[in-house]
Amino acid sequence: MYIELVRRVVEEAVKTYADGKGQTVPAVLAEIREHIDKTAREHRRDEPDIDYDDPLCRLGYLYRHAPANATLFEQVLQGSDELRDKLRNADKSVLHVCSVGGGPGTELLGLAKHLLQRSVFGRLLRRPWHLPRKIIFTVLDNVPYWAETWQQLAEAVEAELRASLAGEKVEAPTIAPTFLPMNVLHPASYQQYAFQFSKADVVVFNYLFSENKTRLEEALDSVKHLASACPRGCVFVVIDRLEHSPAFSDHVRELFETTFGMRLTVHTFKGTLDGDEQTSDLGQMLTEVLGNPRVKFFTDGYRDPTVFWFTVVRG
């Protein structure tokens, strides 16, 4: 699902860009590859300088990282009791999800695949799987141009849900995508919103902190503001890079322990993309020029996990 949807969005966007600029598709793909390589180098820095304002850089990020980020959120949905309870409680109701620094909103992919898998599982057991009637999914990001990629992705996910559940006894959830351009680590950015987060069910921080290591103290005030603005029962989800030194993950964990006043259990993940996600489905042209997207979450050699995650419930 992830590979297929990302391929569809990337191919459509590349053709539109090439036609608008009077360029060939191979030429545009070559430019995207340059952005992918540059972004990979920047991700090794404590304060990456990534040109997300450039549409080709955004497409490169979507191609390389969207399947991985979606997989990680899917894994957390499967591993978190709090999130499973939240989805059950959203049966035939509205599920409000907020992705902080979410860029193209790849967590929606993970949520959709999790819901589809559970609906198939329920059908095999002759048990109804309860689905939300509507998913209001809000992305907060300081790059306003992510909004166009986010809109494309949300439309593709909604179409996939409708097609996959056609003829079933359950209605496919509708998707209401929202994008708020804002500096997510600046507490003042939230002060003009009085009601925006008052119905949030899930708030996700997916690889936000590793791209902003020098701003973690500032992030503390932003997380505190969100915690006070969101309702009781809201589940906060953190997914990020597990480094050889535990200093970074310890700092992020302590940030949330300070905010919520409780000890948190940190989990790790060292798997791969789901078996049904085959990079060959991207097609020869994309893989030859752009390479393969990220598919594994462990180090070479010792196979140590490269991802940590935890959840905490406000209340």
XYZ file of C-alpha atoms in Angstrom:
315
model
C 0.000 0.000 0.000
C 2.669 2.535 1.009
C 4.875 1.848 -1.998
C 1.942 1.942 -4.414
C 0.475 5.187 -3.066
C 3.843 6.953 -2.915
C 4.645 5.859 -6.470
C 1.303 7.182 -7.660
C 1.746 10.565 -5.963
C 5.368 10.974 -7.067
C 4.715 10.019 -10.696
C 1.773 12.395 -10.961
C 3.695 15.258 -9.346
C 6.817 14.709 -11.482
C 4.807 14.734 -14.706
C 2.956 17.891 -13.672
C 6.239 19.613 -12.736
C 7.963 18.507 -15.958
C 5.078 19.722 -18.130
C 4.942 23.053 -16.315
C 8.692 23.682 -16.592
C 9.123 22.317 -20.112
C 11.496 19.610 -18.879
C 11.642 15.884 -19.458
C 10.659 13.441 -16.711
C 14.192 11.927 -16.556
C 15.663 15.399 -16.064
C 13.286 16.134 -13.198
C 14.046 12.775 -11.588
C 17.766 13.528 -11.796
C 17.195 16.783 -9.896
C 15.169 14.932 -7.264
C 18.054 12.475 -6.789
C 20.410 15.390 -6.128
C 18.073 16.600 -3.389
C 17.828 13.093 -1.896
C 21.601 12.803 -1.646
C 21.990 16.278 -0.165
C 19.201 15.673 2.363
C 20.830 12.405 3.471
C 24.034 14.308 4.277
C 22.131 16.998 6.184
C 20.302 14.447 8.331
C 23.637 13.591 9.959
C 23.895 17.114 11.383
C 22.455 18.289 14.702
C 20.721 21.154 12.893
C 19.975 20.007 9.325
C 19.581 22.617 6.602
C 17.115 20.962 4.238
C 15.571 22.817 1.310
C 11.963 21.788 1.893
C 10.854 24.989 0.128
C 11.866 23.329 -3.142
C 9.090 21.053 -4.479
C 11.615 18.561 -5.832
C 13.275 18.289 -2.426
C 9.863 17.555 -0.910
C 9.181 14.875 -3.528
C 12.577 13.334 -2.777
C 11.779 13.219 0.929
C 8.357 11.698 0.235
C 9.870 9.023 -1.990
C 12.715 8.094 0.345
C 11.057 8.376 3.772
C 7.245 8.161 3.497
C 7.010 4.325 3.467
C 9.362 4.120 6.459
C 7.607 6.783 8.533
C 4.219 5.252 7.752
C 5.489 1.800 8.751
C 6.760 3.108 12.078
C 3.426 4.682 12.969
C 1.673 1.465 11.933
C 3.984 -0.497 14.250
C 3.252 1.851 17.152
C -0.487 1.505 16.523
C -0.063 -2.247 16.841
C 2.168 -2.019 19.911
C 0.433 0.634 22.005
C -2.518 -0.373 24.201
C -3.450 3.297 24.560
C -3.720 3.792 20.804
C -5.710 0.592 20.294
C -8.170 1.749 22.951
C -8.403 5.132 21.269
C -9.264 3.559 17.906
C -11.902 1.313 19.480
C -13.500 4.316 21.140
C -13.649 6.118 17.794
C -16.053 3.516 16.358
C -18.435 5.245 13.924
C -17.316 8.542 15.389
C -14.724 11.184 14.523
C -11.021 10.545 15.131
C -8.893 13.673 15.520
C -5.175 13.227 14.766
C -2.523 15.958 14.851
C 0.956 15.460 13.368
C 3.451 17.997 14.742
C 6.117 18.871 12.185
C 4.429 16.267 10.012
C 5.432 17.549 6.564
C 3.474 15.396 4.086
C 1.413 13.683 6.813
C 2.756 10.168 6.291
C 1.211 8.972 9.566
C -2.134 8.932 7.763
C -0.752 6.136 5.564
C 0.129 4.076 8.628
C -3.268 4.668 10.192
C -5.135 3.721 7.012
C -3.197 0.491 6.511
C -3.703 -0.471 10.162
C -7.461 0.070 9.836
C -7.636 -1.924 6.601
C -5.652 -4.817 8.060
C -7.870 -4.915 11.118
C -11.015 -4.844 8.981
C -9.769 -7.840 6.983
C -8.799 -9.646 10.204
C -12.233 -8.985 11.657
C -13.945 -10.280 8.535
C -11.948 -13.531 8.631
C -13.045 -14.051 12.241
C -16.605 -12.984 11.360
C -16.329 -10.120 13.767
C -17.101 -6.533 12.753
C -14.104 -4.235 12.913
C -15.142 -0.829 14.097
C -13.946 2.077 11.980
C -14.170 5.799 12.589
C -16.771 7.571 10.493
C -14.411 10.435 9.806
C -10.703 11.141 10.327
C -9.844 14.793 10.875
C -6.100 14.852 10.344
C -4.192 18.068 10.977
C -0.573 18.602 9.969
C 1.451 21.363 11.630
C 4.642 22.367 9.841
C 6.708 25.499 9.359
C 7.099 24.808 5.612
C 3.778 25.947 4.149
C 4.477 24.284 0.794
C 4.081 20.832 2.316
C 0.358 21.565 2.125
C 0.132 20.612 -1.556
C 1.906 17.272 -0.999
C -0.260 16.628 2.053
C -3.430 17.262 0.053
C -2.335 14.818 -2.650
C -1.498 12.143 -0.095
C -4.763 12.578 1.815
C -6.811 12.261 -1.373
C -4.895 9.127 -2.382
C -5.461 7.536 1.046
C -9.186 8.306 1.031
C -9.535 6.776 -2.446
C -7.622 3.681 -1.280
C -9.905 3.246 1.725
C -13.013 3.504 -0.464
C -11.672 1.021 -3.018
C -10.470 -1.494 -0.424
C -13.727 -1.480 1.549
C -16.095 -1.414 -1.439
C -18.766 -4.061 -1.004
C -17.998 -4.569 2.676
C -20.491 -4.109 5.485
C -18.511 -1.189 6.894
C -18.295 2.318 5.518
C -14.887 3.680 4.591
C -13.895 6.657 6.765
C -13.781 10.034 5.082
C -10.603 12.090 5.430
C -10.678 15.769 6.381
C -7.116 17.042 5.842
C -6.036 20.297 7.472
C -2.670 22.033 7.255
C -1.507 24.755 9.642
C 1.735 26.512 8.652
C 3.493 27.335 11.925
C 6.792 27.086 13.775
C 5.922 24.006 15.807
C 8.782 24.400 18.299
C 8.003 28.029 19.081
C 5.462 28.244 21.959
C 4.085 31.571 20.725
C 2.871 29.835 17.542
C 0.130 28.101 19.534
C -1.139 31.069 21.497
C -3.520 32.330 18.814
C -5.371 29.001 18.717
C -8.037 28.722 21.388
C -9.927 25.620 20.218
C -7.762 23.932 17.573
C -6.455 21.179 19.845
C -9.413 20.839 22.220
C -10.696 17.663 20.505
C -7.382 15.992 19.658
C -7.340 12.220 20.186
C -3.767 11.581 19.052
C -0.781 13.922 18.756
C 2.250 12.540 16.880
C 5.888 13.670 16.863
C 7.494 11.543 14.139
C 11.214 12.293 13.685
C 10.703 15.904 14.717
C 13.205 16.110 17.554
C 16.162 14.542 15.740
C 15.879 17.299 13.111
C 15.874 19.933 15.870
C 18.424 18.748 18.426
C 19.576 22.258 19.220
C 16.012 23.349 20.074
C 14.957 20.730 22.618
C 14.754 23.220 25.484
C 12.468 25.386 23.366
C 10.494 22.268 22.448
C 9.715 21.650 26.117
C 7.542 24.778 26.325
C 5.738 23.843 23.101
C 4.969 20.331 24.342
C 3.733 21.746 27.649
C 1.419 24.119 25.786
C 0.025 21.277 23.649
C -0.454 19.101 26.728
C -2.519 21.821 28.364
C -4.515 22.531 25.180
C -5.417 18.906 24.408
C -8.200 17.071 26.273
C -7.791 14.377 28.874
C -7.301 11.009 27.251
C -5.337 12.423 24.310
C -2.472 10.073 23.396
C 0.913 11.676 22.674
C 3.166 9.569 20.413
C 6.916 10.051 19.970
C 8.876 8.180 17.268
C 12.487 9.074 16.572
C 16.033 8.004 15.826
C 17.774 5.710 18.310
C 21.428 6.652 18.345
C 24.477 4.792 19.646
C 24.689 7.241 22.534
C 21.521 7.247 24.675
C 21.842 10.985 25.414
C 19.386 12.072 22.710
C 16.615 9.548 23.448
C 17.058 10.156 27.193
C 16.652 13.903 26.643
C 13.458 13.443 24.626
C 12.028 11.016 27.190
C 12.848 13.402 30.048
C 11.169 16.230 28.127
C 7.864 14.336 28.186
C 8.343 13.024 31.716
C 8.758 16.615 32.873
C 5.630 17.659 30.980
C 3.366 14.840 32.183
C 4.933 14.159 35.573
C 5.329 10.407 35.156
C 7.933 7.798 34.276
C 7.710 6.565 30.696
C 8.632 3.242 29.123
C 10.664 3.559 25.932
C 10.374 0.850 23.258
C 12.667 0.120 20.323
C 12.045 -1.253 16.840
C 14.424 -3.014 14.458
C 12.201 -4.519 11.799
C 11.661 -3.755 8.123
C 8.850 -2.620 5.869
C 5.927 -5.045 5.725
C 6.430 -8.039 3.453
C 3.775 -6.782 1.048
C 5.723 -3.550 0.485
C 8.039 -4.411 -2.412
C 10.360 -1.754 -3.815
C 10.050 -3.414 -7.237
C 6.500 -1.986 -7.333
C 8.030 1.470 -7.710
C 8.967 0.609 -11.273
C 12.301 0.511 -13.052
C 12.526 4.211 -13.900
C 12.093 5.452 -10.321
C 14.375 2.897 -8.694
C 17.152 3.304 -11.268
C 17.298 7.078 -10.824
C 16.098 7.637 -7.256
C 17.304 4.395 -5.671
C 15.238 2.545 -3.093
C 13.335 4.109 -0.203
C 14.325 3.351 3.368
C 13.294 -0.239 4.106
C 15.022 -1.304 7.355
C 15.313 -0.043 10.906
C 18.473 -1.709 12.166
C 22.209 -1.178 11.841
C 24.359 -3.224 9.514
C 26.475 -5.858 11.202
C 25.123 -5.976 14.752
C 21.507 -5.342 13.663
C 20.888 -2.975 16.551
C 17.543 -1.117 16.500
C 17.611 2.403 15.047
C 14.177 3.599 16.231
C 12.702 4.337 19.647
C 9.113 5.185 20.510
C 6.838 5.772 23.455
C 3.299 6.927 24.174
C 1.854 8.918 27.041
C -1.771 9.743 27.804
C -2.832 13.151 29.076
C -4.947 12.705 32.167
